[in-house]
């Protein structure tokens, strides 16, 4: 991709009016633009990151045997009345059409999926089932000052599992915890599994919390990693000695990137979702639900992975593999094109800063702000067939052949 053609350029030196670090950096670097409070447009760079995160999530969900589908955002009011949530789900957006029909604008999808699954499940042979989607959700959030960490419109992965019994549910719940850890590890985030209340869904749940000073949540946790509770519900106090001898419990600000819930028969009961067991008896289906904020995760990555010069994307979610900076003079023009073609022919994703009339210093500052992990400079100084390699998180540079750069990028 030629940077000169890209929609969304950096804003240098000017601070945006965004309050949060993630929105400030993502706006300045050309990834997002705010539409209205709590609602963002994702520009080409931003969408590439969202898609990379979504694909990591997809891979890890698929490994558990889950199937992807896409459910409706406009939802049936009667279903919300059946579960009793039309009147109690505070953040629910309600829409009235000009033909007087009312809809819920989906903040979550039990009300759509459970009646749908009921059409296909009747026997123990139809279970278990694991279904998920990656979709835009809508919630009428009271506060929206945290950039893409808290949107009124945001991208979520929501998975729902359907089981014959509690034992089968428990096993899948554990498999999901593992799948979530894999997702966060691949995004280079340490997520702490945290006990929490169930909110409008169930009695208890587990959250995945990422430590960062700008988080909206707080947890009490053991530094040894064997205990964590959301501070809102926590019975223990910070400073108390950990029972396993890991020292005093700590209190810290966090971002909730994921939340998984046992639903038991809460929604199966509401919609009469039952199955015929091996013994011939009708039984309610046991359910779980598993949410992960894809766009919030992108914001959390920026909160954690940045420095005073800009974003420092982890490799797997960076919008491109390489930021190629071309320091222009007449002699280097054909080499830059050749290097770009050689890299892209090997499947390496290259953002090529080909701009005219922009100084090397400005291009380097933009590369730091955008935050792609590897910077390659094509210049007269590096020489024909050579590039200057620099990692975003280091000041060290080295001049290597294009072939060597390709080897380093593909192994
Ligand atoms: P919070 O407590 O932060 O309001 P929640 O507990 O209401 O979130 P869940 O229903 O658990 O949210 O949604 C699943 C996941 O979706 C959350 O763990 C979070 O990562 C993400 N998420 C929830 N609300 C938002 C939002 N307004 N903007 C962005 N992501 C969100
Ligand atoms: Mg939650």
GROMACS .gro file of C-alpha atoms in nm, residues 3 6-11 24-33 42-46 311 369-370:
model
   25
    3UNK     CA    1   0.102   0.579   0.194
    6UNK     CA    2  -0.403   0.587   0.192
    7UNK     CA    3  -0.717   0.742   0.337
    8UNK     CA    4  -0.622   0.870   0.680
    9UNK     CA    5  -0.296   1.052   0.737
   10UNK     CA    6  -0.117   1.134   1.061
   11UNK     CA    7  -0.179   1.450   1.256
   24UNK     CA    8  -0.574   1.027   2.095
   25UNK     CA    9  -0.308   0.802   1.950
   26UNK     CA   10  -0.537   0.618   1.708
   27UNK     CA   11  -0.679   0.949   1.581
   28UNK     CA   12  -0.339   1.115   1.542
   29UNK     CA   13  -0.197   0.807   1.367
   30UNK     CA   14  -0.488   0.789   1.120
   31UNK     CA   15  -0.666   0.472   1.238
   32UNK     CA   16  -1.001   0.612   1.355
   33UNK     CA   17  -1.220   0.922   1.347
   42UNK     CA   18  -1.248   0.286   1.138
   43UNK     CA   19  -1.025   0.407   0.855
   44UNK     CA   20  -0.831   0.158   0.638
   45UNK     CA   21  -0.542   0.125   0.890
   46UNK     CA   22  -0.786   0.079   1.178
  311UNK     CA   23   0.188   0.311   1.912
  369UNK     CA   24   0.345   0.717   1.551
  370UNK     CA   25   0.177   0.451   1.332
   0.00000   0.00000   0.00000
